[in-house]
Each structure stands twice: as structure tokens, then as C-alpha cells.
Amino acid sequence: MERITIADVLESPKVGSEILIKGWVRTFRSNRFVAVNDGSTINNIQAVIDFEGADENELKRINTGAAIEVVGELVESQGRGQSVELVVKSFNILGDANPEEYPLQPKKHSLEYLREIAHLRPRTNTFAAVLRVRHAMTFAIHEFFNNQGFYNIHTPLITATDAEGAGEAFQVTTMDLKNVPLDENKEVDYKQDFFGKETSLAVTGQLEAELAALALSKVYTFGPTFRAENSNTTRHLSEFWMIEPEVAFADNNDNMDLAEAMLKYCIDYALKNCEDDLKFLNNRILDEDKKKPQAERTGDLFEKLKFVSENDFERITYTEAIDILRNCKPNKKKKFNFIIDGWGADLQSEHERFLVEKHFKKPVIISDYPANIKAFYMKLNEDGKTVKAMDILFPGIGEIVGGSEREERHDVLAQKIKDQNIPEESVWWYLETRKYGTVPHSGFGLGFERLMLFVTGMGNIRDVIPFPRTPKNAEF
């Protein structure tokens, strides 16, 4: 008999049919009722063991976490909470789980505890739901860009260029760290390393994606990126996934349009295709909210998602944002941790969230930032002091997308590289694209885990990636 998934059983129940399911025991009560889940859905199916000849020794092996296969007849349920259940004709234990040792008993575990057993946490309802939503968002991203005529590009994970200029890259080397070769100046001789030069894990695939966009017009990357930033906040990871589209013949207004359309597409996709998982996650949020003061409550997840999906994003300049923040009550009463004194300040998460959640009460796109707080590749405006950058701000998250129109003018880009002390030999190939058929082009980066934080309502970025990599933590 061919196995059928629980999701398929519950979606199109054929009452009276005999079926085979396989999964893991969630609970076993009254020595009769087994709740089985196979990961295909947040919902369990109840298998009722009520036949003569059931082996008592085998029944004792039905414990939470055990793997089981069941053959039975699908019938209308006599109990509440499910429409159908399985009357068992035979069962077989595929894998035991000793109840005295199994770390996931049928009770509520803290998220902190579950991070310590990340190899098992996908078996919980919360993390199974998060992983299914993560798959759906991955599919939605690819579907959106494919429908828009983009080409997916795989960019290097090992690079000799620090594209962000922050110096927070993980070094890649095959040298013996106990006996590092030195040159005549007593400095590390990278010529003896595997690549013959200093290399690191990529912090972005943007620069290489630009090369492809200047041939294929519309491309995007979707891959892992790495930042060696010693930060232990709920918003930072050392290894995370980035989506980075690059579009030729597009200005920053086109860039904002694309990013807004992509975000709305993903959220709409989640609302349409992840309803059961989102309902479960929402109930979890609402239960947690009951224990918090009103001001700290997250609120209904569906309302938050529709808040973004159904509103046009507000578009303002950095200068307008500074004026709003400088004159707002939290700033005047010094309730911000970072007080806004004047133009040129780098906006913090508290400022971004105030603009979204309090002032405009909708997602906000801020453009035209000061050049000195943005990357070298962003196009300089005619005023000579701002760049054609744009950030998208979401409730509860702050910045979720950052991008810009790229500087396509060879002379201006070359001067910016020089002014920011970037070794030209590390970006000569990037600069050379501005010599041959240069065109206006734009792009942005979406941190996938930040999108996941928003869509799932989880409070810590370590809980929306299967195996988080953070300072002092590279387990599993």
C-alpha cells in the first residue's frame, strides 16, 4: 500500500477508504488515541487503536517522538477538533523514543531551550510551521522574479572584495595558523595562500549581480551571506540569506516600485498558502501577549500582514524624515536612545519604527540619504551630498530592504572609490564595467530572515533559520 501524507488526507478525506500513514507520535492517551504528525501540515490525525490482538508490548513503545506507520480505515470523527480519524487495523513502530530521554515532551518549551537542541526543534509545532512558511517564502521569491522576467544568478561565496567596506568579513585561508608564512616585511604572505591573495566569505553578491545585469538586464541572487559582526541582538546573524535583484535601465523610483511589489507579493502568498501555519503562530503570539504590558504586545499577526499588503508604502526623503523625527515628542522629550539633533544622523531602529508605527502608520520608504553614511556604489545626486539610496521600513522590524540606484559614471565612481580608500586593484573589474556600455541601473537587498521575522511574527531572528550562526555559536 502506498503511503499518503496527512496533509492530503485532511485536504480531501475519503471516508471509508483504507490508507497507510507514517509519521511521529505527538501524544498517546488512554492507551488508545494516538496523535500522529508527518510534517506535511500543522494538523495531526488521530489514530484510534481499538482492535483485538493489539500487542501490549508494542503499545508500550508508542511514546511521544516515536516513529510509527499505521494502516486503518478513515472514518468521521466522534470527537471534537477533527473531522476524520483513523480506525487502526495494524501498526508498526519504525523508531523508538525513550520517554525518559527524549527532550521534547508534550509540554511548552522555551525558545531558548529549543535553540540548544536545534537538531530536534523542527519536530515542534512552532518550528515545523516556521520551516514550512520559510519554504513558501522561498518559492514566492523565485516565482515573483520568474514572472517578472528575471534570471537567477549564482554569485561567489568566496571573494577578495569587501563590497560593504565594513571590514566585518570572515577570512578564508588554507594556511597553517600555527605557522603563518611571512614576507620580507614580516607581514602575512598571502601569495602562499590557496588563492594567492587575501580572501573572505562574501558579505553580498551585489557587485557580481551588477555584472550580470549589464548583460541580461534583469537578474537576482538568492544565497547565503556572511558578516563577522560581534552582535548578539535579536536582529543579527553571522550567516543569513539575501535576495539581491539588479536591473539595468532602471532608476531609483523603478527600484522602489519593484521592492514594494515583491514584498506585497510574498505577504499575499503567505496569506493565501500558509493559513494553517499562520493561524498556529498567531495563536502563539496572542497567548504570549496576554503576559505582556499593553505597550509591548505584538498584536494580531494577520492584521500586521494585511497592514503591509493593503497599504501603499509612504515615500519620503531622508531630509523629510529628519525633520519629522527632530520635531516629534519622543525626540523633544529625550525618550529616544539616540537623539536626533540635525541632518546627517544615521537613523536607528527606534527612529524607523516611530515613522512606520506612530507617524505614518504604514510602511515607509526613505530615499536620498547623506552620501557619507552610505556605500561607495550608490549614485551621487546633483546636490553632491546625497545619494539615490532607498530603505524600506516595516512595523516591528525597522529596515527590511536597502538599495539604491548604482553609480554608473566612471569618473564619479572612481573618485568615490579613491575617497573611501578602497584598493582599486580589488574592484578594477567592477569599475571597468563603467567603461564599456555603461547604463543607469538599480538594485536592492532583502534580508530573507528579516522577511521571515515579519511574516511569522517570531521575535528573534535565530528562530527563523534552521541552524543559527551567531558569535560563539556554530553548533549543529
GROMACS .gro file of C-alpha atoms in nm:
model
  476
    1MET     CA    1   0.000   0.000   0.000
    2GLU     CA    2   0.129   0.346  -0.089
    3ARG     CA    3   0.176   0.595   0.190
    4ILE     CA    4  -0.040   0.909   0.187
    5THR     CA    5   0.056   1.233   0.362
    6ILE     CA    6  -0.159   1.364   0.644
    7ALA     CA    7  -0.198   1.693   0.456
    8ASP     CA    8  -0.353   1.506   0.162
    9VAL     CA    9  -0.575   1.301   0.393
   10LEU     CA   10  -0.716   1.609   0.563
   11GLU     CA   11  -0.747   1.814   0.244
   12SER     CA   12  -0.952   1.552   0.060
   13PRO     CA   13  -1.073   1.296   0.315
   14LYS     CA   14  -1.212   0.981   0.157
   15VAL     CA   15  -1.426   0.840   0.438
   16GLY     CA   16  -1.443   0.461   0.424
   17SER     CA   17  -1.109   0.420   0.244
   18GLU     CA   18  -0.822   0.215   0.384
   19ILE     CA   19  -0.497   0.414   0.397
   20LEU     CA   20  -0.137   0.395   0.515
   21ILE     CA   21   0.019   0.687   0.701
   22LYS     CA   22   0.366   0.727   0.851
   23GLY     CA   23   0.479   0.989   1.098
   24TRP     CA   24   0.580   1.070   1.454
   25VAL     CA   25   0.375   1.034   1.769
   26ARG     CA   26   0.276   1.365   1.921
   27THR     CA   27   0.071   1.218   2.208
   28PHE     CA   28  -0.069   0.882   2.315
   29ARG     CA   29  -0.354   0.887   2.566
   30SER     CA   30  -0.586   0.636   2.727
   31ASN     CA   31  -0.375   0.360   2.572
   32ARG     CA   32  -0.594   0.409   2.266
   33PHE     CA   33  -0.569   0.750   2.095
   34VAL     CA   34  -0.252   0.833   1.901
   35ALA     CA   35  -0.196   1.182   1.757
   36VAL     CA   36   0.030   1.140   1.454
   37ASN     CA   37   0.206   1.413   1.254
   38ASP     CA   38   0.428   1.372   0.948
   39GLY     CA   39   0.536   1.733   0.894
   40SER     CA   40   0.320   1.789   0.586
   41THR     CA   41   0.078   2.006   0.789
   42ILE     CA   42   0.049   2.166   1.131
   43ASN     CA   43  -0.251   1.939   1.194
   44ASN     CA   44  -0.231   1.591   1.342
   45ILE     CA   45  -0.450   1.296   1.257
   46GLN     CA   46  -0.591   1.085   1.535
   47ALA     CA   47  -0.537   0.712   1.503
   48VAL     CA   48  -0.764   0.501   1.725
   49ILE     CA   49  -0.619   0.166   1.830
   50ASP     CA   50  -0.920  -0.044   1.921
   51PHE     CA   51  -0.880  -0.393   1.783
   52GLU     CA   52  -0.841  -0.732   1.944
   53GLY     CA   53  -0.496  -0.878   1.947
   54ALA     CA   54  -0.305  -0.550   1.978
   55ASP     CA   55   0.034  -0.644   2.122
   56GLU     CA   56   0.073  -0.490   2.470
   57ASN     CA   57   0.449  -0.476   2.435
   58GLU     CA   58   0.414  -0.286   2.108
   59LEU     CA   59   0.162  -0.047   2.265
   60LYS     CA   60   0.418   0.038   2.532
   61ARG     CA   61   0.653   0.153   2.255
   62ILE     CA   62   0.409   0.421   2.139
   63ASN     CA   63   0.565   0.719   2.309
   64THR     CA   64   0.596   1.087   2.216
   65GLY     CA   65   0.860   1.117   1.943
   66ALA     CA   66   0.841   0.756   1.825
   67ALA     CA   67   0.810   0.697   1.450
   68ILE     CA   68   0.509   0.487   1.352
   69GLU     CA   69   0.330   0.351   1.048
   70VAL     CA   70  -0.042   0.288   1.064
   71VAL     CA   71  -0.290   0.116   0.835
   72GLY     CA   72  -0.655   0.184   0.901
   73GLU     CA   73  -0.995   0.293   0.781
   74LEU     CA   74  -1.071   0.665   0.757
   75VAL     CA   75  -1.397   0.743   0.938
   76GLU     CA   76  -1.586   1.050   1.052
   77SER     CA   77  -1.453   1.155   1.391
   78GLN     CA   78  -1.661   1.101   1.702
   79GLY     CA   79  -1.464   1.359   1.898
   80ARG     CA   80  -1.413   1.733   1.872
   81GLY     CA   81  -1.125   1.906   1.699
   82GLN     CA   82  -1.105   1.693   1.387
   83SER     CA   83  -1.341   1.594   1.107
   84VAL     CA   84  -1.194   1.248   1.045
   85GLU     CA   85  -0.987   0.992   1.228
   86LEU     CA   86  -0.821   0.662   1.150
   87VAL     CA   87  -0.951   0.335   1.295
   88VAL     CA   88  -0.632   0.129   1.316
   89LYS     CA   89  -0.617  -0.219   1.167
   90SER     CA   90  -0.242  -0.261   1.212
   91PHE     CA   91   0.056  -0.055   1.320
   92ASN     CA   92   0.432  -0.085   1.332
   93ILE     CA   93   0.689   0.109   1.534
   94LEU     CA   94   0.961   0.228   1.298
   95GLY     CA   95   1.174   0.407   1.555
   96ASP     CA   96   1.157   0.419   1.934
   97ALA     CA   97   1.185   0.732   2.153
   98ASN     CA   98   1.261   0.658   2.516
   99PRO     CA   99   1.030   0.887   2.718
  100GLU     CA  100   1.291   0.918   2.994
  101GLU     CA  101   1.547   1.057   2.749
  102TYR     CA  102   1.353   1.229   2.471
  103PRO     CA  103   1.398   1.608   2.517
  104LEU     CA  104   1.065   1.708   2.356
  105GLN     CA  105   0.786   1.601   2.583
  106PRO     CA  106   0.426   1.721   2.519
  107LYS     CA  107   0.459   2.047   2.710
  108LYS     CA  108   0.561   2.401   2.628
  109HIS     CA  109   0.937   2.450   2.593
  110SER     CA  110   1.108   2.790   2.589
  111LEU     CA  111   1.258   2.912   2.262
  112GLU     CA  112   1.592   2.950   2.440
  113TYR     CA  113   1.586   2.581   2.537
  114LEU     CA  114   1.490   2.478   2.184
  115ARG     CA  115   1.789   2.667   2.039
  116GLU     CA  116   2.009   2.438   2.248
  117ILE     CA  117   1.854   2.135   2.075
  118ALA     CA  118   1.822   2.283   1.727
  119HIS     CA  119   1.874   1.936   1.578
  120LEU     CA  120   1.535   1.837   1.724
  121ARG     CA  121   1.337   2.161   1.728
  122PRO     CA  122   1.191   2.113   1.375
  123ARG     CA  123   0.980   1.841   1.538
  124THR     CA  124   0.792   2.101   1.742
  125ASN     CA  125   0.479   2.262   1.602
  126THR     CA  126   0.631   2.610   1.617
  127PHE     CA  127   0.945   2.533   1.421
  128ALA     CA  128   0.776   2.300   1.176
  129ALA     CA  129   0.537   2.586   1.099
  130VAL     CA  130   0.826   2.832   1.058
  131LEU     CA  131   1.009   2.596   0.822
  132ARG     CA  132   0.701   2.542   0.607
  133VAL     CA  133   0.649   2.918   0.584
  134ARG     CA  134   1.019   2.959   0.502
  135HIS     CA  135   0.976   2.719   0.210
  136ALA     CA  136   0.668   2.909   0.093
  137MET     CA  137   0.853   3.242   0.104
  138THR     CA  138   1.147   3.092  -0.085
  139PHE     CA  139   0.909   2.969  -0.355
  140ALA     CA  140   0.725   3.304  -0.364
  141ILE     CA  141   1.052   3.495  -0.416
  142HIS     CA  142   1.153   3.276  -0.710
  143GLU     CA  143   0.802   3.281  -0.855
  144PHE     CA  144   0.780   3.660  -0.833
  145PHE     CA  145   1.108   3.722  -1.012
  146ASN     CA  146   1.047   3.449  -1.269
  147ASN     CA  147   0.709   3.603  -1.351
  148GLN     CA  148   0.881   3.940  -1.391
  149GLY     CA  149   1.134   3.804  -1.644
  150PHE     CA  150   1.437   3.793  -1.412
  151TYR     CA  151   1.724   3.545  -1.431
  152ASN     CA  152   1.860   3.383  -1.115
  153ILE     CA  153   2.237   3.429  -1.081
  154HIS     CA  154   2.470   3.233  -0.851
  155THR     CA  155   2.738   3.466  -0.717
  156PRO     CA  156   3.062   3.368  -0.539
  157LEU     CA  157   3.068   3.279  -0.172
  158ILE     CA  158   3.444   3.336  -0.162
  159THR     CA  159   3.561   3.684  -0.258
  160ALA     CA  160   3.862   3.916  -0.249
  161THR     CA  161   3.637   4.224  -0.227
  162ASP     CA  162   3.474   4.373   0.083
  163ALA     CA  163   3.182   4.528  -0.102
  164GLU     CA  164   3.033   4.699   0.203
  165GLY     CA  165   3.365   4.836   0.326
  166ALA     CA  166   3.281   4.748   0.685
  167GLY     CA  167   3.572   4.510   0.741
  168GLU     CA  168   3.342   4.253   0.903
  169ALA     CA  169   3.421   3.956   0.682
  170PHE     CA  170   3.520   3.600   0.770
  171GLN     CA  171   3.865   3.525   0.636
  172VAL     CA  172   3.911   3.218   0.415
  173THR     CA  173   4.250   3.051   0.424
  174THR     CA  174   4.425   2.715   0.400
  175MET     CA  175   4.740   2.843   0.574
  176ASP     CA  176   4.866   2.670   0.888
  177LEU     CA  177   4.759   2.920   1.154
  178LYS     CA  178   5.027   2.785   1.386
  179ASN     CA  179   5.295   2.866   1.131
  180VAL     CA  180   5.171   3.156   0.915
  181PRO     CA  181   5.416   3.244   0.634
  182LEU     CA  182   5.555   3.598   0.648
  183ASP     CA  183   5.709   3.813   0.375
  184GLU     CA  184   6.024   4.027   0.400
  185ASN     CA  185   5.823   4.296   0.581
  186LYS     CA  186   5.712   4.047   0.847
  187GLU     CA  187   5.353   4.067   0.722
  188VAL     CA  188   5.131   3.771   0.626
  189ASP     CA  189   5.240   3.644   0.285
  190TYR     CA  190   4.906   3.580   0.119
  191LYS     CA  191   5.083   3.481  -0.202
  192GLN     CA  192   5.137   3.145  -0.035
  193ASP     CA  193   4.768   3.104   0.044
  194PHE     CA  194   4.532   2.891  -0.166
  195PHE     CA  195   4.408   3.178  -0.385
  196GLY     CA  196   4.731   3.374  -0.376
  197LYS     CA  197   4.563   3.669  -0.211
  198GLU     CA  198   4.358   3.759   0.095
  199THR     CA  199   4.003   3.622   0.061
  200SER     CA  200   3.689   3.610   0.272
  201LEU     CA  201   3.331   3.484   0.275
  202ALA     CA  202   3.106   3.716   0.077
  203VAL     CA  203   2.901   3.978   0.260
  204THR     CA  204   2.693   4.035  -0.055
  205GLY     CA  205   2.654   3.912  -0.411
  206GLN     CA  206   2.557   4.257  -0.537
  207LEU     CA  207   2.868   4.358  -0.727
  208GLU     CA  208   2.875   4.035  -0.928
  209ALA     CA  209   2.499   4.057  -0.985
  210GLU     CA  210   2.553   4.402  -1.137
  211LEU     CA  211   2.792   4.246  -1.390
  212ALA     CA  212   2.519   4.004  -1.499
  213ALA     CA  213   2.251   4.276  -1.508
  214LEU     CA  214   2.467   4.472  -1.751
  215ALA     CA  215   2.424   4.185  -1.995
  216LEU     CA  216   2.090   4.020  -1.909
  217SER     CA  217   1.906   4.336  -1.795
  218LYS     CA  218   1.718   4.177  -1.503
  219VAL     CA  219   1.882   3.934  -1.259
  220TYR     CA  220   1.858   3.838  -0.892
  221THR     CA  221   2.058   3.639  -0.641
  222PHE     CA  222   1.926   3.427  -0.356
  223GLY     CA  223   2.201   3.287  -0.141
  224PRO     CA  224   2.389   3.284   0.188
  225THR     CA  225   2.595   3.583   0.301
  226PHE     CA  226   2.826   3.623   0.598
  227ARG     CA  227   2.904   3.906   0.842
  228ALA     CA  228   3.162   3.877   1.120
  229GLU     CA  229   2.984   4.138   1.328
  230ASN     CA  230   3.011   4.068   1.701
  231SER     CA  231   2.645   4.138   1.768
  232ASN     CA  232   2.409   3.938   1.985
  233THR     CA  233   2.085   4.123   1.913
  234THR     CA  234   1.755   3.965   1.810
  235ARG     CA  235   1.805   4.108   1.459
  236HIS     CA  236   2.155   3.985   1.368
  237LEU     CA  237   2.304   3.661   1.238
  238SER     CA  238   2.655   3.579   1.122
  239GLU     CA  239   2.521   3.364   0.836
  240PHE     CA  240   2.198   3.463   0.665
  241TRP     CA  241   2.030   3.461   0.325
  242MET     CA  242   1.994   3.759   0.093
  243ILE     CA  243   1.781   3.831  -0.211
  244GLU     CA  244   1.952   4.088  -0.435
  245PRO     CA  245   1.792   4.191  -0.766
  246GLU     CA  246   1.979   4.417  -1.009
  247VAL     CA  247   1.804   4.585  -1.302
  248ALA     CA  248   1.960   4.766  -1.597
  249PHE     CA  249   1.789   5.077  -1.738
  250ALA     CA  250   1.613   5.134  -1.403
  251ASP     CA  251   1.629   5.438  -1.176
  252ASN     CA  252   1.565   5.455  -0.803
  253ASN     CA  253   1.191   5.509  -0.850
  254ASP     CA  254   1.175   5.186  -1.050
  255ASN     CA  255   1.375   5.025  -0.771
  256MET     CA  256   1.123   5.131  -0.507
  257ASP     CA  257   0.833   5.008  -0.721
  258LEU     CA  258   0.997   4.668  -0.764
  259ALA     CA  259   1.077   4.624  -0.395
  260GLU     CA  260   0.726   4.722  -0.284
  261ALA     CA  261   0.568   4.485  -0.538
  262MET     CA  262   0.795   4.198  -0.429
  263LEU     CA  263   0.719   4.240  -0.058
  264LYS     CA  264   0.344   4.258  -0.118
  265TYR     CA  265   0.360   3.952  -0.343
  266CYS     CA  266   0.535   3.748  -0.072
  267ILE     CA  267   0.295   3.854   0.200
  268ASP     CA  268  -0.010   3.786  -0.017
  269TYR     CA  269   0.137   3.445  -0.100
  270ALA     CA  270   0.175   3.365   0.271
  271LEU     CA  271  -0.180   3.474   0.348
  272LYS     CA  272  -0.317   3.255   0.069
  273ASN     CA  273  -0.098   2.947   0.111
  274CYS     CA  274   0.013   2.928   0.475
  275GLU     CA  275  -0.316   2.988   0.656
  276ASP     CA  276  -0.299   2.694   0.897
  277ASP     CA  277   0.061   2.762   0.998
  278LEU     CA  278  -0.002   3.135   1.035
  279LYS     CA  279  -0.309   3.066   1.250
  280PHE     CA  280  -0.099   2.849   1.478
  281LEU     CA  281   0.177   3.109   1.502
  282ASN     CA  282  -0.079   3.384   1.557
  283ASN     CA  283  -0.241   3.193   1.845
  284ARG     CA  284   0.104   3.155   1.999
  285ILE     CA  285   0.161   3.532   1.970
  286LEU     CA  286  -0.175   3.618   2.121
  287ASP     CA  287  -0.113   3.381   2.414
  288GLU     CA  288   0.224   3.546   2.478
  289ASP     CA  289   0.068   3.891   2.452
  290LYS     CA  290  -0.159   3.815   2.749
  291LYS     CA  291   0.150   3.806   2.972
  292LYS     CA  292   0.289   4.140   2.848
  293PRO     CA  293   0.206   4.504   2.921
  294GLN     CA  294  -0.016   4.663   2.654
  295ALA     CA  295   0.270   4.867   2.508
  296GLU     CA  296   0.485   4.556   2.449
  297ARG     CA  297   0.222   4.339   2.282
  298THR     CA  298   0.283   4.221   1.928
  299GLY     CA  299  -0.081   4.214   1.822
  300ASP     CA  300  -0.266   4.006   1.567
  301LEU     CA  301  -0.034   3.865   1.300
  302PHE     CA  302  -0.295   3.869   1.024
  303GLU     CA  303  -0.371   4.236   1.088
  304LYS     CA  304   0.000   4.316   1.067
  305LEU     CA  305   0.041   4.130   0.738
  306LYS     CA  306  -0.265   4.296   0.587
  307PHE     CA  307  -0.136   4.631   0.716
  308VAL     CA  308   0.152   4.595   0.469
  309SER     CA  309  -0.034   4.414   0.193
  310GLU     CA  310  -0.323   4.659   0.170
  311ASN     CA  311  -0.140   4.993   0.210
  312ASP     CA  312   0.064   5.186  -0.044
  313PHE     CA  313   0.405   5.249   0.108
  314GLU     CA  314   0.468   5.610   0.215
  315ARG     CA  315   0.765   5.764   0.030
  316ILE     CA  316   0.970   6.040   0.190
  317THR     CA  317   1.323   6.172   0.164
  318TYR     CA  318   1.581   6.141   0.438
  319THR     CA  319   1.560   6.518   0.489
  320GLU     CA  320   1.185   6.495   0.544
  321ALA     CA  321   1.235   6.204   0.784
  322ILE     CA  322   1.488   6.402   0.988
  323ASP     CA  323   1.251   6.698   1.013
  324ILE     CA  324   0.970   6.471   1.138
  325LEU     CA  325   1.194   6.297   1.391
  326ARG     CA  326   1.361   6.614   1.518
  327ASN     CA  327   1.022   6.769   1.595
  328CYS     CA  328   0.844   6.462   1.735
  329LYS     CA  329   0.757   6.428   2.104
  330PRO     CA  330   0.986   6.128   2.180
  331ASN     CA  331   1.283   6.323   2.047
  332LYS     CA  332   1.193   6.651   2.220
  333LYS     CA  333   1.131   6.470   2.549
  334LYS     CA  334   1.455   6.272   2.501
  335LYS     CA  335   1.280   5.936   2.507
  336PHE     CA  336   1.482   5.812   2.209
  337ASN     CA  337   1.805   5.637   2.300
  338PHE     CA  338   1.964   5.822   2.008
  339ILE     CA  339   1.852   6.185   1.999
  340ILE     CA  340   1.816   6.342   1.654
  341ASP     CA  341   1.994   6.678   1.664
  342GLY     CA  342   2.015   6.752   1.296
  343TRP     CA  343   2.075   6.646   0.938
  344GLY     CA  344   2.336   6.377   0.882
  345ALA     CA  345   2.244   6.141   1.165
  346ASP     CA  346   2.229   5.769   1.086
  347LEU     CA  347   1.874   5.651   1.159
  348GLN     CA  348   1.839   5.382   1.425
  349SER     CA  349   1.571   5.115   1.455
  350GLU     CA  350   1.377   5.320   1.711
  351HIS     CA  351   1.354   5.610   1.463
  352GLU     CA  352   1.249   5.385   1.178
  353ARG     CA  353   0.979   5.216   1.383
  354PHE     CA  354   0.844   5.553   1.504
  355LEU     CA  355   0.798   5.666   1.144
  356VAL     CA  356   0.617   5.345   1.049
  357GLU     CA  357   0.418   5.263   1.360
  358LYS     CA  358   0.341   5.603   1.508
  359HIS     CA  359   0.369   5.877   1.248
  360PHE     CA  360   0.258   5.737   0.912
  361LYS     CA  361   0.103   5.411   1.035
  362LYS     CA  362   0.203   5.235   0.715
  363PRO     CA  363   0.526   5.101   0.560
  364VAL     CA  364   0.771   5.378   0.471
  365ILE     CA  365   1.035   5.414   0.201
  366ILE     CA  366   1.309   5.667   0.277
  367SER     CA  367   1.527   5.791  -0.010
  368ASP     CA  368   1.816   6.029  -0.076
  369TYR     CA  369   2.040   5.964   0.224
  370PRO     CA  370   2.362   6.153   0.304
  371ALA     CA  371   2.644   6.015   0.090
  372ASN     CA  372   2.882   5.982   0.385
  373ILE     CA  373   2.666   5.720   0.562
  374LYS     CA  374   2.608   5.504   0.254
  375ALA     CA  375   2.819   5.271   0.040
  376PHE     CA  376   3.054   5.384  -0.239
  377TYR     CA  377   2.849   5.232  -0.521
  378MET     CA  378   2.538   5.444  -0.464
  379LYS     CA  379   2.470   5.714  -0.724
  380LEU     CA  380   2.553   6.069  -0.619
  381ASN     CA  381   2.271   6.319  -0.652
  382GLU     CA  382   2.317   6.656  -0.819
  383ASP     CA  383   2.342   6.826  -0.479
  384GLY     CA  384   2.674   6.648  -0.426
  385LYS     CA  385   2.588   6.549  -0.069
  386THR     CA  386   2.313   6.285  -0.100
  387VAL     CA  387   2.285   5.958  -0.290
  388LYS     CA  388   1.996   5.784  -0.467
  389ALA     CA  389   1.955   5.532  -0.187
  390MET     CA  390   1.632   5.388  -0.053
  391ASP     CA  391   1.539   5.186   0.257
  392ILE     CA  392   1.203   5.021   0.323
  393LEU     CA  393   1.083   5.023   0.684
  394PHE     CA  394   0.832   4.775   0.830
  395PRO     CA  395   0.644   4.770   1.161
  396GLY     CA  396   0.822   4.573   1.431
  397ILE     CA  397   1.128   4.527   1.210
  398GLY     CA  398   1.259   4.864   1.101
  399GLU     CA  399   1.469   4.836   0.786
  400ILE     CA  400   1.381   4.528   0.582
  401VAL     CA  401   1.514   4.636   0.239
  402GLY     CA  402   1.808   4.856   0.148
  403GLY     CA  403   1.903   4.956  -0.205
  404SER     CA  404   1.997   5.230  -0.446
  405GLU     CA  405   2.048   5.344  -0.798
  406ARG     CA  406   2.407   5.245  -0.873
  407GLU     CA  407   2.673   5.494  -0.973
  408GLU     CA  408   2.723   5.426  -1.345
  409ARG     CA  409   2.954   5.720  -1.421
  410HIS     CA  410   3.315   5.600  -1.441
  411ASP     CA  411   3.479   5.920  -1.321
  412VAL     CA  412   3.245   5.970  -1.026
  413LEU     CA  413   3.271   5.605  -0.917
  414ALA     CA  414   3.649   5.608  -0.946
  415GLN     CA  415   3.667   5.919  -0.727
  416LYS     CA  416   3.435   5.768  -0.465
  417ILE     CA  417   3.649   5.452  -0.453
  418LYS     CA  418   3.956   5.670  -0.401
  419ASP     CA  419   3.788   5.889  -0.138
  420GLN     CA  420   3.682   5.584   0.066
  421ASN     CA  421   4.032   5.430   0.049
  422ILE     CA  422   3.913   5.118  -0.131
  423PRO     CA  423   4.207   4.948  -0.307
  424GLU     CA  424   4.133   4.988  -0.677
  425GLU     CA  425   4.304   4.656  -0.755
  426SER     CA  426   4.025   4.478  -0.560
  427VAL     CA  427   3.744   4.634  -0.767
  428TRP     CA  428   3.910   4.702  -1.102
  429TRP     CA  429   3.668   4.466  -1.276
  430TYR     CA  430   3.368   4.643  -1.124
  431LEU     CA  431   3.499   4.982  -1.227
  432GLU     CA  432   3.574   4.857  -1.579
  433THR     CA  433   3.204   4.786  -1.645
  434ARG     CA  434   3.155   5.163  -1.639
  435LYS     CA  435   3.389   5.197  -1.936
  436TYR     CA  436   3.202   4.968  -2.174
  437GLY     CA  437   2.835   5.033  -2.245
  438THR     CA  438   2.751   5.175  -1.903
  439VAL     CA  439   2.383   5.238  -1.828
  440PRO     CA  440   2.175   5.360  -1.532
  441HIS     CA  441   2.088   5.061  -1.316
  442SER     CA  442   1.947   4.990  -0.972
  443GLY     CA  443   1.909   4.715  -0.716
  444PHE     CA  444   1.839   4.630  -0.355
  445GLY     CA  445   1.895   4.368  -0.089
  446LEU     CA  446   1.628   4.192   0.115
  447GLY     CA  447   1.742   4.005   0.424
  448PHE     CA  448   1.540   3.686   0.396
  449GLU     CA  449   1.539   3.619   0.770
  450ARG     CA  450   1.403   3.969   0.836
  451LEU     CA  451   1.118   3.893   0.597
  452MET     CA  452   1.065   3.567   0.787
  453LEU     CA  453   1.056   3.754   1.118
  454PHE     CA  454   0.780   3.974   0.985
  455VAL     CA  455   0.572   3.702   0.820
  456THR     CA  456   0.588   3.456   1.111
  457GLY     CA  457   0.574   3.709   1.395
  458MET     CA  458   0.868   3.541   1.569
  459GLY     CA  459   1.062   3.774   1.796
  460ASN     CA  460   1.419   3.651   1.745
  461ILE     CA  461   1.596   3.606   1.413
  462ARG     CA  462   1.764   3.292   1.547
  463ASP     CA  463   1.424   3.123   1.540
  464VAL     CA  464   1.351   3.169   1.168
  465ILE     CA  465   1.661   2.992   1.033
  466PRO     CA  466   1.713   2.619   1.090
  467PHE     CA  467   2.061   2.642   1.241
  468PRO     CA  468   2.160   2.994   1.355
  469ARG     CA  469   2.521   3.108   1.337
  470THR     CA  470   2.600   3.380   1.590
  471PRO     CA  471   2.904   3.486   1.796
  472LYS     CA  472   3.037   3.185   1.994
  473ASN     CA  473   2.772   2.960   1.838
  474ALA     CA  474   2.837   2.729   1.542
  475GLU     CA  475   2.672   2.416   1.679
  476PHE     CA  476   2.498   2.151   1.466
   0.00000   0.00000   0.00000
